[in-house]
Every structure is written in structure tokens, then in C-alpha cells.
Tab-separated table of C-alpha atoms in Angstrom:
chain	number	residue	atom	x	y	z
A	1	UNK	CA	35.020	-84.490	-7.723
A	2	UNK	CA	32.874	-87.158	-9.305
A	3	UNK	CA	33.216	-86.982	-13.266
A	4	UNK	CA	29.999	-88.027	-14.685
A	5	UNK	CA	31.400	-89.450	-18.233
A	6	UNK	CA	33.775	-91.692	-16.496
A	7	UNK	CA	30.583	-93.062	-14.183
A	8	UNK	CA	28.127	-93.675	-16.993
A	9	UNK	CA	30.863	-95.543	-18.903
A	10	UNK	CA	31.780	-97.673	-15.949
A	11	UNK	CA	28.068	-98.492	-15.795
A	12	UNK	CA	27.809	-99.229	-19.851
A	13	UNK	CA	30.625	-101.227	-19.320
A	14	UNK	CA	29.125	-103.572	-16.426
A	15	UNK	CA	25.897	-103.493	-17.467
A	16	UNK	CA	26.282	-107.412	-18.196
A	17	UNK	CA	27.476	-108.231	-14.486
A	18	UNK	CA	24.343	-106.515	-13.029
A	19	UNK	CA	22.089	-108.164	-15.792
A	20	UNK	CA	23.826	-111.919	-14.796
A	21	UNK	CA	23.385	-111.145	-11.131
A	22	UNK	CA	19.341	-110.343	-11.654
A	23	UNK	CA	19.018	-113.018	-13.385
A	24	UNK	CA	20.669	-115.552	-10.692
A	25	UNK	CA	18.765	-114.018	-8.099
A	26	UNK	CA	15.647	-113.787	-9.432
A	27	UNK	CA	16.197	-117.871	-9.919
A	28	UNK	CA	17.586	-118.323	-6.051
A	29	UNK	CA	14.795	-116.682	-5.296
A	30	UNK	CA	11.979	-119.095	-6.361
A	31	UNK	CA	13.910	-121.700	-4.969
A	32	UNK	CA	13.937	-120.003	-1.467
A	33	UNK	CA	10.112	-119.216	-1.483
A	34	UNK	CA	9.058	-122.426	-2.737
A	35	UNK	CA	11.369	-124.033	0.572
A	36	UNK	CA	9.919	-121.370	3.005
A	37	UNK	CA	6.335	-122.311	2.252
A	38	UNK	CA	7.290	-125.952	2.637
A	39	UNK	CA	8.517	-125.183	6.175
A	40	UNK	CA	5.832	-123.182	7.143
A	41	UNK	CA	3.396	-126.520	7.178
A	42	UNK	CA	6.023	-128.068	10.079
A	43	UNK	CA	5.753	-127.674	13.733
A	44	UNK	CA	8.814	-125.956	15.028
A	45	UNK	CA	9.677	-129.596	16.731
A	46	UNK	CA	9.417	-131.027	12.972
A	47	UNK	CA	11.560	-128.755	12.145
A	48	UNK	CA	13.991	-129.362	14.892
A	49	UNK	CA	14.458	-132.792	14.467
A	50	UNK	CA	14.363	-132.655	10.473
A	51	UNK	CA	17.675	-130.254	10.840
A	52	UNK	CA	18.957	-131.986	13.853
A	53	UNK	CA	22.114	-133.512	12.065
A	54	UNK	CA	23.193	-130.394	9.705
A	55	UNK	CA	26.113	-128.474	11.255
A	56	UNK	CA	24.996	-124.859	9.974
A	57	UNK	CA	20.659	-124.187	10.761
A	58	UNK	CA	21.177	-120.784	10.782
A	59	UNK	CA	17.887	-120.026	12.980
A	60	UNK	CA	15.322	-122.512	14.364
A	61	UNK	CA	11.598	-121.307	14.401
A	62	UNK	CA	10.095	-121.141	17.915
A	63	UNK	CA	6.928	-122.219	18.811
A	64	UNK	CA	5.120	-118.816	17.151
A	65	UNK	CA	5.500	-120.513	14.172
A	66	UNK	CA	3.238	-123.646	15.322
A	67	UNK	CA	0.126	-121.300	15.679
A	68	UNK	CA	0.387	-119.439	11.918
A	69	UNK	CA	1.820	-121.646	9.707
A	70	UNK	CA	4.141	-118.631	8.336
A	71	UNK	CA	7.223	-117.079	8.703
A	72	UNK	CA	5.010	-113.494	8.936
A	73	UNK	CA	3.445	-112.352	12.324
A	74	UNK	CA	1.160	-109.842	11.054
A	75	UNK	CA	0.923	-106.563	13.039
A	76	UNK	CA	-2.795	-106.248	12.369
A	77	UNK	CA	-2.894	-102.554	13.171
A	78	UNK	CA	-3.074	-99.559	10.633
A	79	UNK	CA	-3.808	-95.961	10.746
A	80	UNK	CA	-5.548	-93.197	8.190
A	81	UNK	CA	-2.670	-91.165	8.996
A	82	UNK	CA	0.596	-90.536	10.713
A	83	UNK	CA	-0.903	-88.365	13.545
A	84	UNK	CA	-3.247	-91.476	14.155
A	85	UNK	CA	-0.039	-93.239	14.144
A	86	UNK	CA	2.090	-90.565	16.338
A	87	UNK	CA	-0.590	-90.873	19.014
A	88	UNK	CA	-0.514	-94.611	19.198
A	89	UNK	CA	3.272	-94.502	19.602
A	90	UNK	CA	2.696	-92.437	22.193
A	91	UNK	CA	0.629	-94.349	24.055
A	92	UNK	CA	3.010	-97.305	24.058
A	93	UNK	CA	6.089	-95.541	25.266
A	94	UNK	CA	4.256	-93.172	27.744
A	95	UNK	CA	6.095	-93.431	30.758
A	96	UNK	CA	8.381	-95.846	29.932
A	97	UNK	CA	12.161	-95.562	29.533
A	98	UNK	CA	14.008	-96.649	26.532
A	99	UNK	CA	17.604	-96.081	26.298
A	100	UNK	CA	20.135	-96.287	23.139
A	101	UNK	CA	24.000	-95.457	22.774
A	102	UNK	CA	26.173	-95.124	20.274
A	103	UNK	CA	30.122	-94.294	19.389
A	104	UNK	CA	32.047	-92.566	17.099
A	105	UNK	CA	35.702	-92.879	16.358
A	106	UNK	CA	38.570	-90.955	15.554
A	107	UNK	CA	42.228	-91.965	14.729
A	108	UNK	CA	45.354	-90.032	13.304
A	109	UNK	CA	48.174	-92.006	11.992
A	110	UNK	CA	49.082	-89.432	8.762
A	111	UNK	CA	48.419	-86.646	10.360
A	112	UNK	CA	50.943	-87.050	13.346
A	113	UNK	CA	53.923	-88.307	14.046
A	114	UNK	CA	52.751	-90.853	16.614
A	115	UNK	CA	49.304	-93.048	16.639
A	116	UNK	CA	46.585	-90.636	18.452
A	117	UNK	CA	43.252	-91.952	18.669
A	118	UNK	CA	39.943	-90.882	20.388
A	119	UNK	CA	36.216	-92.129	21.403
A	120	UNK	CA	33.132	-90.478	21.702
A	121	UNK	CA	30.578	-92.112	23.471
A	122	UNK	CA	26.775	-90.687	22.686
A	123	UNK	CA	23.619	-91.526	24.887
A	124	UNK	CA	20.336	-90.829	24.957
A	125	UNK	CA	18.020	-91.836	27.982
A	126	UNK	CA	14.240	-90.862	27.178
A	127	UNK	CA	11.854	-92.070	30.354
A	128	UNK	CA	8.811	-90.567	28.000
A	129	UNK	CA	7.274	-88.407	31.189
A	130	UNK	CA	5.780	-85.215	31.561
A	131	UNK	CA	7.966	-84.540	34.728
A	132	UNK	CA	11.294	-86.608	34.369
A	133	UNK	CA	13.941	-84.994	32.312
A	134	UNK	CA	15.288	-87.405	29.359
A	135	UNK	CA	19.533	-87.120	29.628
A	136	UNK	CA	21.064	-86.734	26.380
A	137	UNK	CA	24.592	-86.636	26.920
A	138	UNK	CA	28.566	-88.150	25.548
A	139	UNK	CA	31.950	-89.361	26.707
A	140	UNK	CA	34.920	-88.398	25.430
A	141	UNK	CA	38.627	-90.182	25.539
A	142	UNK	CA	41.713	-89.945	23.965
A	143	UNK	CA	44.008	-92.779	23.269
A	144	UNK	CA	47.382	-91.935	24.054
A	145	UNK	CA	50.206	-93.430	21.804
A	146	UNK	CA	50.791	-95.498	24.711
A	147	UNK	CA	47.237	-96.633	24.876
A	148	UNK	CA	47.254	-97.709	21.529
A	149	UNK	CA	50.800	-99.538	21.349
A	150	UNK	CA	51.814	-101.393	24.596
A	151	UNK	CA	50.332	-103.974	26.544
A	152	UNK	CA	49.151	-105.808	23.387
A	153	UNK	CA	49.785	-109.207	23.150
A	154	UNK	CA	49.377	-109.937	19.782
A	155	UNK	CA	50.569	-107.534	16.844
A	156	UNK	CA	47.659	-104.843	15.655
A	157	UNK	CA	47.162	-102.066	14.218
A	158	UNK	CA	46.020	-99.503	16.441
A	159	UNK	CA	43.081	-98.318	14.435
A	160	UNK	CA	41.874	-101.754	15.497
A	161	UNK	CA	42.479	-100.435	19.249
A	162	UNK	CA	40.659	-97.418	19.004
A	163	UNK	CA	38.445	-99.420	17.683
A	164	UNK	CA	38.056	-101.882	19.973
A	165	UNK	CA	37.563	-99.077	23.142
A	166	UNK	CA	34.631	-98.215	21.167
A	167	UNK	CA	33.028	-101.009	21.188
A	168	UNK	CA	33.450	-101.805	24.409
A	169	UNK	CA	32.787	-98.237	25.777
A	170	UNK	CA	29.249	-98.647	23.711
A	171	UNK	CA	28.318	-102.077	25.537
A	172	UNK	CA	29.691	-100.584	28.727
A	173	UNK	CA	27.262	-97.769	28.477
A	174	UNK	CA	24.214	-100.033	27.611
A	175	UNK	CA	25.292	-102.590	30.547
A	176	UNK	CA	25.016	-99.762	32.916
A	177	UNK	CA	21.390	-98.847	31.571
A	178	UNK	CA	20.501	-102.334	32.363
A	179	UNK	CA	21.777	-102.374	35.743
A	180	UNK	CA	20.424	-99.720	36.614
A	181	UNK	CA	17.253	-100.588	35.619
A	182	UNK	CA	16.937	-103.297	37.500
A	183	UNK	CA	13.766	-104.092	39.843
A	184	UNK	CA	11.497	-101.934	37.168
A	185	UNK	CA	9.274	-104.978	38.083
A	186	UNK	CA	9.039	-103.871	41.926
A	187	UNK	CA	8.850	-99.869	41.331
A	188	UNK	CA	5.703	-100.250	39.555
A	189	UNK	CA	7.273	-99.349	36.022
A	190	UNK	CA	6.873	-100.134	32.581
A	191	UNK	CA	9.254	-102.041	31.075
A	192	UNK	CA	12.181	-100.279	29.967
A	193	UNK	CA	14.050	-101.309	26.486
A	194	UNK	CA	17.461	-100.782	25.833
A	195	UNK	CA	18.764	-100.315	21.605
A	196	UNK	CA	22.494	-101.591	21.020
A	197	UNK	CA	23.103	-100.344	17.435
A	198	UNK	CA	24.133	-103.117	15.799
A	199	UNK	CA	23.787	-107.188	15.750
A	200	UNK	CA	23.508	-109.048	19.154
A	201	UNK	CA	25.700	-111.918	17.430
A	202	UNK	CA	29.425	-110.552	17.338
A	203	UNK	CA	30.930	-113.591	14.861
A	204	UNK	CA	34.621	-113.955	13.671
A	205	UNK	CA	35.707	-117.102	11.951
A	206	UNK	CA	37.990	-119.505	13.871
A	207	UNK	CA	40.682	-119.359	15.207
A	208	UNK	CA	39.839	-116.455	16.965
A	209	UNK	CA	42.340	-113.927	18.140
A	210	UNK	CA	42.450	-112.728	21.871
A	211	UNK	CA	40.816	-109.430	20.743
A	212	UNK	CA	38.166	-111.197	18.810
A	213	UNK	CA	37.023	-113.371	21.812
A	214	UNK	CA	36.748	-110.282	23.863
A	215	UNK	CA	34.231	-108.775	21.433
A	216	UNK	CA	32.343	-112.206	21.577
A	217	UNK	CA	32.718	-111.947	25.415
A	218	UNK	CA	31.649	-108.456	25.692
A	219	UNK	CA	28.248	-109.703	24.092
A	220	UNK	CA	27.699	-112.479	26.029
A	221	UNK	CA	28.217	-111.010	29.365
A	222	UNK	CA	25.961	-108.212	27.759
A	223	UNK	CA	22.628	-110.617	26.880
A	224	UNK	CA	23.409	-113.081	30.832
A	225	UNK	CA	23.395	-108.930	32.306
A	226	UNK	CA	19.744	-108.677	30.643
A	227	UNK	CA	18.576	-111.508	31.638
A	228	UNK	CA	19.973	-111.268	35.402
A	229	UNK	CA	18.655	-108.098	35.439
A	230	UNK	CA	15.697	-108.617	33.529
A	231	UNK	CA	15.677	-105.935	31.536
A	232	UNK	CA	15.648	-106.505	27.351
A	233	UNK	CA	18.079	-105.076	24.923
A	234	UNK	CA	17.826	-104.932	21.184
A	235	UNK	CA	20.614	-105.218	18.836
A	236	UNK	CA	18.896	-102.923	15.884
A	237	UNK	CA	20.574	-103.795	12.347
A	238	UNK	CA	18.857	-101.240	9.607
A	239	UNK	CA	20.428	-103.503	6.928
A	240	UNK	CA	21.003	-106.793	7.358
A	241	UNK	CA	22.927	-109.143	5.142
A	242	UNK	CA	22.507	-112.446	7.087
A	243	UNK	CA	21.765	-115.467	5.959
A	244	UNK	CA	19.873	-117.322	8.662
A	245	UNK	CA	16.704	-117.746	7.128
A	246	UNK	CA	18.300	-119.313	3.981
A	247	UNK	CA	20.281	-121.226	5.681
A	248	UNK	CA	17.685	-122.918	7.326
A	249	UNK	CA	16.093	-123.343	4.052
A	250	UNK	CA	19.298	-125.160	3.135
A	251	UNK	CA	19.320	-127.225	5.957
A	252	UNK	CA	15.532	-128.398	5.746
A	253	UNK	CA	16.023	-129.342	2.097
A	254	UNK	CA	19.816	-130.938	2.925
A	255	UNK	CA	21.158	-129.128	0.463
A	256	UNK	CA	24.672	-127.207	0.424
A	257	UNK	CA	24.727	-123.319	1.479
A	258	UNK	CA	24.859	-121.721	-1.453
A	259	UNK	CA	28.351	-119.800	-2.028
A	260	UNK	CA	26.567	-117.155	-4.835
A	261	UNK	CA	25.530	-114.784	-1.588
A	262	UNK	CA	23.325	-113.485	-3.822
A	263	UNK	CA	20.867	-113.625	-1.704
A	264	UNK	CA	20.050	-112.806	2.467
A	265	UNK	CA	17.298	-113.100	4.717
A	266	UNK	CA	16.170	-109.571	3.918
A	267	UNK	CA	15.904	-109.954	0.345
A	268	UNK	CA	13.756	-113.100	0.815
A	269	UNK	CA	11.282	-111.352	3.038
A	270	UNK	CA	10.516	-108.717	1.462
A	271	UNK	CA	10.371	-110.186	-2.294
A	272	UNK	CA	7.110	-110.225	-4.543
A	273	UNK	CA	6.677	-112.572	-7.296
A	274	UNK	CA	3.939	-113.638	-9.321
A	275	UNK	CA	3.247	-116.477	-7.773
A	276	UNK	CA	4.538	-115.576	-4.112
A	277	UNK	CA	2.797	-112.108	-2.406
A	278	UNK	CA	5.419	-110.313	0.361
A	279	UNK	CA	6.191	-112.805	3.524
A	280	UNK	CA	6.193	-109.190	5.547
A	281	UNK	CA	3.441	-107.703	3.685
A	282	UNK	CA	2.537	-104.512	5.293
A	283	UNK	CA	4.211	-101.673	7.838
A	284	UNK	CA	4.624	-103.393	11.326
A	285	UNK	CA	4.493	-107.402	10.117
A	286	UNK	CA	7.794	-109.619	11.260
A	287	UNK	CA	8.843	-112.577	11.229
A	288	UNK	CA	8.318	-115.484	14.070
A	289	UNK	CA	11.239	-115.632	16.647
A	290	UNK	CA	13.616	-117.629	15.368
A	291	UNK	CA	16.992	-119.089	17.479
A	292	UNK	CA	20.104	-118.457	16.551
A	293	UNK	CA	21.923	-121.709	15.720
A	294	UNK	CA	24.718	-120.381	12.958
A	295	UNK	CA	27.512	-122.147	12.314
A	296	UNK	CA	30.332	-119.898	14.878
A	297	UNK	CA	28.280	-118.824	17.522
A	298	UNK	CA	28.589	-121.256	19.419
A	299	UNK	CA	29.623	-119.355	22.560
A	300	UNK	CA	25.908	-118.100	22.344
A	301	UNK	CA	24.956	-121.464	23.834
A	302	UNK	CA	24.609	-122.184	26.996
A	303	UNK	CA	26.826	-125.131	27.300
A	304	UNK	CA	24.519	-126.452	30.468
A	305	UNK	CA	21.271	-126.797	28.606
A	306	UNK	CA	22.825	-126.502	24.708
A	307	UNK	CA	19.948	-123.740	24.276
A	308	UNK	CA	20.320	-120.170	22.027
A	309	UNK	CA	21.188	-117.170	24.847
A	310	UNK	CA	20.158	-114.800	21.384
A	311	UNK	CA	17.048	-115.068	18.823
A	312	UNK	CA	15.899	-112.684	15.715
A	313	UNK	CA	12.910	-111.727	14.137
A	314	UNK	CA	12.769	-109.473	10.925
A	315	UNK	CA	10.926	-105.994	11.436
A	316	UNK	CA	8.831	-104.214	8.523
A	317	UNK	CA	9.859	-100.955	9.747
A	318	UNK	CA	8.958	-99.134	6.772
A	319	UNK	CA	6.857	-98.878	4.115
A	320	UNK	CA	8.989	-100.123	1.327
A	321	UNK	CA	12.628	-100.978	2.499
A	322	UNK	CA	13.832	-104.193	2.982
A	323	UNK	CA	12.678	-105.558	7.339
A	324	UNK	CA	15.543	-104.050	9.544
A	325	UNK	CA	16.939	-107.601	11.979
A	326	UNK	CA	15.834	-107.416	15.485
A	327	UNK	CA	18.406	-109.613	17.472
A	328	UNK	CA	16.757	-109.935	21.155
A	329	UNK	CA	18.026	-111.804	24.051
A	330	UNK	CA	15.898	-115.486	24.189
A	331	UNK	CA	14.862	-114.584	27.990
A	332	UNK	CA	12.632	-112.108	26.139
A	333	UNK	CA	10.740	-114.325	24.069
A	334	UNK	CA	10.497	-117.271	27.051
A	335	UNK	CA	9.262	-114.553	29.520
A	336	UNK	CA	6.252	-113.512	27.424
A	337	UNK	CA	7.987	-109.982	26.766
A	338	UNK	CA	7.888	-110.047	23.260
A	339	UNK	CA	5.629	-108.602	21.741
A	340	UNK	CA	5.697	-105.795	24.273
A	341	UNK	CA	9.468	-105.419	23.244
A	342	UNK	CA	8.527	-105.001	19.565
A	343	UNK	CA	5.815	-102.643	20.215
A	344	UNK	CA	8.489	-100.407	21.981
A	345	UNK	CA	10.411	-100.595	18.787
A	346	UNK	CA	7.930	-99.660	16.343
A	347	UNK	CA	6.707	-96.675	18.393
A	348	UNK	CA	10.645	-95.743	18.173
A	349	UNK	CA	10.289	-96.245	14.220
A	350	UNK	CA	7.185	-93.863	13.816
A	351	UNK	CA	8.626	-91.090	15.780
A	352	UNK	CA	11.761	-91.949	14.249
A	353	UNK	CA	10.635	-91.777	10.536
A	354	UNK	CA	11.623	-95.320	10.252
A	355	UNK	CA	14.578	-95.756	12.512
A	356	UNK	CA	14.413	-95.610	16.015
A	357	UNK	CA	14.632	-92.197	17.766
A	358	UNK	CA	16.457	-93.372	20.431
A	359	UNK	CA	19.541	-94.630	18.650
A	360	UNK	CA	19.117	-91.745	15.842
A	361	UNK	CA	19.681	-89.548	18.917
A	362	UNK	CA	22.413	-91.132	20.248
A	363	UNK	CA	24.198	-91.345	16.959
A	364	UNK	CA	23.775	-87.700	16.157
A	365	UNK	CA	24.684	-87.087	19.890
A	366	UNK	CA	28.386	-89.495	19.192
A	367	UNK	CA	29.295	-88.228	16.096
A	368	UNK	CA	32.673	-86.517	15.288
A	369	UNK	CA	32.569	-84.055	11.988
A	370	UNK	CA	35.062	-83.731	9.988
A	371	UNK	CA	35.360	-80.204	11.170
A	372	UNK	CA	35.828	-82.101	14.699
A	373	UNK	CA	38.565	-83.865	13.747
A	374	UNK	CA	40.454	-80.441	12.269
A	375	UNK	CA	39.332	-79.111	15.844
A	376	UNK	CA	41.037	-82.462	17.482
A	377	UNK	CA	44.326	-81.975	15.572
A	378	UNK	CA	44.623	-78.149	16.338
A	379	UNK	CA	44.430	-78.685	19.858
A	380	UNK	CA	46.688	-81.583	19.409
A	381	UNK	CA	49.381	-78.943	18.598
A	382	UNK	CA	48.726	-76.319	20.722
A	383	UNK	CA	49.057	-79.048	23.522
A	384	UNK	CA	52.864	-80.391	22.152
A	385	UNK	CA	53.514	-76.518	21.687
A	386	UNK	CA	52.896	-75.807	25.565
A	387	UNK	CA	53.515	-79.261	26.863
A	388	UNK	CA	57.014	-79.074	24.556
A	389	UNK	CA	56.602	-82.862	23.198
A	390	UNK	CA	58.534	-84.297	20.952
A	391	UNK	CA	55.181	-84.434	18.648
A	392	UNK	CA	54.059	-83.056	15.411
A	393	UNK	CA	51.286	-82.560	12.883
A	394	UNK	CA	51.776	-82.945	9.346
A	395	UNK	CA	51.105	-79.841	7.265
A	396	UNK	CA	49.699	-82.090	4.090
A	397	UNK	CA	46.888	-83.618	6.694
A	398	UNK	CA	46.056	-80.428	7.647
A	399	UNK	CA	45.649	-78.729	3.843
A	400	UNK	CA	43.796	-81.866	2.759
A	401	UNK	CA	41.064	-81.743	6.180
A	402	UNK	CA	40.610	-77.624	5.062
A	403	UNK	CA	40.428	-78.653	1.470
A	404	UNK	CA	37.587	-81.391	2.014
């Protein structure tokens, strides 16, 4: 249990650190705005060729920026009420097919005697018709000690494993959306939009580890498969602590990143000060596409033509949260697709309540309870019981999974 005298005393006794860090971001902050405005009077060429020499851009503006001269793309659309807003959202994804997927993860180190693990793979494929079925549906998988210790070749953990099949078992799933999608174009359908919960732009720092590059790799194969296919996918990040935006800022004013962190691209956006109104100002607004150019992504260039396979633009996907990041596959933007893509994506939000439905209903479709995992274990045993394996479950895991 939570003791509530020990809490508000912790508190009391930081009160100064919180204080200090207001107080240096509420400075950053002016700094930041004061830059972003500056930008904002530049061409995105200007801007190019301004930045052309520092080693970490963060993002470059495309041309949307030219036309505005803002970071903000306004939505320009409001309602009296939500119903007024439910119907619109239903006009956009009548009839078209949006697809998310999500994972959960389970692994048991304490509780048995030998590393177990397990994957559940949650989908949910909604074509929006009156006479098409949407498929809601999950994969399971255990990881057999095996799985999870050989045929490694480099030393980990094999939480990281488990982990690992996830991830790849999510992209998997979303790769075989795209596919078979394909030739929407020719079939006479709406564009269909796929969600990958989470950011587009798998980083590690260098060197990289054989396991990290396959992550990387799993991405990039993910974002060419879109493109080939033609057929966009949306890496969906609720809360984002990237620094793109600022980074550019740095750049632009040839300046050194700050190291403080006290400050991220969401922040920014979303701040009001008295002499600066909200850059995303109401429900809807985002940011202009911006290229991805931060420092260790490099494999998200095409080495051919040295241009960004991956953008963003910042969302206002509610009415008083920081934007949720939006990383989209460039194609998107070059092909014209955009703003249908965001549309999609805020008609997701509204049903949603501010988070897309589609990946809400994948996650709640991939997730493994806690009562799951007591479920998992139990059958673990009954399985070395009949199978007679030289396998166990510790009594202490179990007490402490009935106790919780």
C-alpha cells in the first residue's frame, strides 16, 4: 500500500527541484518560441540550406510550411457538439478499412525454474461497412526455454527475447495488412490506413548490437512495404518526448542542443505565454510535415537519393493534452495522401475519445491480466505434471500473483 505521510513528505521535501525545473523551463521556453517564429518567415529551401552543415536537424519543414508561414496547419473545422462531430467521423471512414495491432508480453524467470516467456498478438481490422464483418482477433505463442536461450549470438537476457518476438510479431501483423491491401487503387476502394502503436523511427545509439539493427530493419522494410504497396501506415505516439522540433531550432540558430531535456517538441507546441498564443491552438490543428533528419537514423535514408523514407507532424488530438506525434511514411506526403491520412486519424480520435479506436481495440484485444498470467503459470504446471518435466513453479511467485 501507498502511505500517504511518507508521499506528502517526499513532496515537501522536493518541492525546490520542481520549483528550479519550472523555472528553467519556463526560460527554455521563450527562447524556443522566439526561434520558431523566426523560422516560420523562411522557405523550407531557406531553411535547408541555413542547416545544411549541422550534423543533428532533427526535422526539416516541407514545402507546407512555404504556404503558412507557421509551424500550425489549422484544421479549420468545428462542431456544436460531439454527435455533430460523431457523424463527420463517420463520414470519413465510411467504407474504408483501417487496421491497428498491438502486443502484449509475458515472461517468468522467478516464478519457474527455467526462462518461459509468451506473446500475444491483438488485431483489429474495421472495413467501416454495413455488410463486411470487422475481424477482431489475437495470436498467441509461447517461448520455450530453448527459444529464449540458444541460437543467440550475442549474450541477452531473455526478457529482451520475448521481447524482441513481440515486436516483430506486431510489425509482422501490420506488414501483412499492407500486403494485403494492395491494389485498393484498382478495386475502387478508399484508402485504407494502417496504426503501428508506437514511433516509425526505431533509434539505438551506436554501435548497435545485432538485435538492435534488426529492430531498425524491421522498420525499414516496414515503411519500403508501404510504399511498394502503396498503402500508408501511422506510427501513433500518445506521448511524445522527442526533440525534433527543438533541435531544429538549435540548428537554425547554430547553437548547441541543449543537455537540460527540459523541454520536447510537445511541450513547445502546445505552450501559452503572454506574449506567444498556442502553435496548435484548437482540436484538430498540427503541425506542417516535417522530415526526419535526427542525428542516428540514418538508415532512414535512402542512400540513392540521401532523402527521409519517414516524416512527422504533431496532432491536437484533444482538447487540452499535449499533440500526440504522427510519424508517416514520406511516400504519403509526396503522393498527395496527406491530409486524407490525417483525416482518417482524427475520425479514429473522436470515436476513440481521443485515441484512436482502432489501436485502443487492438490493445484491449492483446492484453494479458495479471489474472492471465496466474492462469499461464497454472497450466504451466499441470503441463510438467502430465508431461513429467524436470520443471517447477515457485510457491512464493504464486502467493505474491494471488496476493496482488
Amino acid at each position: 500500500m501507498l502511505y500517504h505521510e511518507l508521499l506528502q513528505n517526499q513532496l515537501v521535501e522536493q518541492r525546490d527541484d520542481f520549483v528550479n525545473f519550472a523555472v528553467n523551463q519556463s526560460a527554455e521556453l521563450s527562447d524556443y518560441l522566439d526561434i520558431l517564429r523566426e523560422i516560420s518567415s523562411y522557405t523550407s529551401e531557406e531553411i535547408r540550406q541555413r542547416i545544411a552543415h549541422s550534423d543533428n536537424v532533427g526535422g526539416i519543414p516541407s514545402a507546407e510550411l512555404d504556404g503558412g508561414k507557421s509551424f500550425a496547419v489549422g484544421f479549420g473545422t468545428s462542431w456544436n457538439n460531439h454527435e455533430e462531430a460523431r457523424n463527420w467521423a463517420d463520414e470519413i471512414l465510411r467504407d474504408r478499412t483501417t487496421f491497428a495491432a498491438d502486443g502484449s508480453q509475458l515472461y517468468a524467470e522467478k516464478e519457474t525454474s527455467l526462462p518461459i516467456g509468451a506473446i500475444q498478438i491483438g488485431w483489429f481490422e474495421n472495413p467501416h461497412s454495413a455488410t463486411m464483418p470487422y475481424e477482431k482477433n489475437a495470436h498467441f505463442e509461447i517461448l520455450s526455454p530453448q527459444r529464449l536461450l540458444e541460437d543467440s549470438e550475442e549474450p541477452l537476457n531473455p526478457e529482451t527475447r520475448v521481447g524482441e518476438a513481440r515486436f516483430h510479431a506486431e510489425a509482422k501483423k501490420v506488414g501483412d495488412f499492407l500486403t494485403k491491401k494492395k491494389g485498393w487503387k484498382e478495386r475502387g476502394e478508399r484508402l485504407p490506413v494502417a496504426f503501428f502503436d508506437g514511433t516509425l523511427l526505431v533509434s539505438f545509439s551506436l554501435p548497435q548490437t545485432d538485435l538492435q539493427q534488426s529492430f531498425v530493419q524491421t522498420m525499414i522494410n516496414l515503411v519500403r512495404l508501404s510504399r511498394d504497396v502503396e498503402v500508408p501506415v501511422v506510427g501513433y505516439v500518445d506521448r511524445s518526448f522527442s526533440r525534433d522540433i527543438l533541435n531544429l531550432a538549435d540548428a537554425f540558430n547554430d547553437r548547441t542542443t541543449s543537455k537540460k531535456q527540459t523541454l520536447y517538441d510537445a511541450t513547445i507546441l502546445s505552450a501559452e505565454t503572454s506574449n506567444y498564443a498556442r502553435i496548435l491552438k484548437n482540436w484538430g490543428d498540427r503541425t506542417c510535415f516535417c522530415y526526419s533528419r535526427r542525428k542516428g537514423l540514418e538508415s532512414f535514408i535512402e542512400p540513392e537519393t540521401d532523402k527521409s523514407l519517414v516524416g512527422f507532424s504533431y496532432l491536437q488530438a484533444t482538447a487540452n493534452s499535449n499533440p500526440a506525434r504522427l510519424d508517416v511514411p514520406a511516400w504519403v506526403f509526396e503522393a498527395g495522401l496527406l491530409n486524407e491520412v490525417l483525416d482518417v486519424v482524427r475520425a479514429e480520435c473522436i470515436i476513440g475519445l481521443g485515441y484512436p479506436y482502432a489501436l485502443e481495440t487492438a490493445d484491449v484485444t492483446a492484453v494479458i491480466s495479471t489474472g492471465d498470467r496466474q492462469i499461464f503459470l497454472g497450466a504451466l504446471q499441470e503441463f510438467a505434471v502430465r508431461e513429467k518435466l524436470n520443471f517447477s513453479i515457485s510457491r512464493k511467485g504464486a502467493s505474491k500473483g494471488r496476493r496482488r
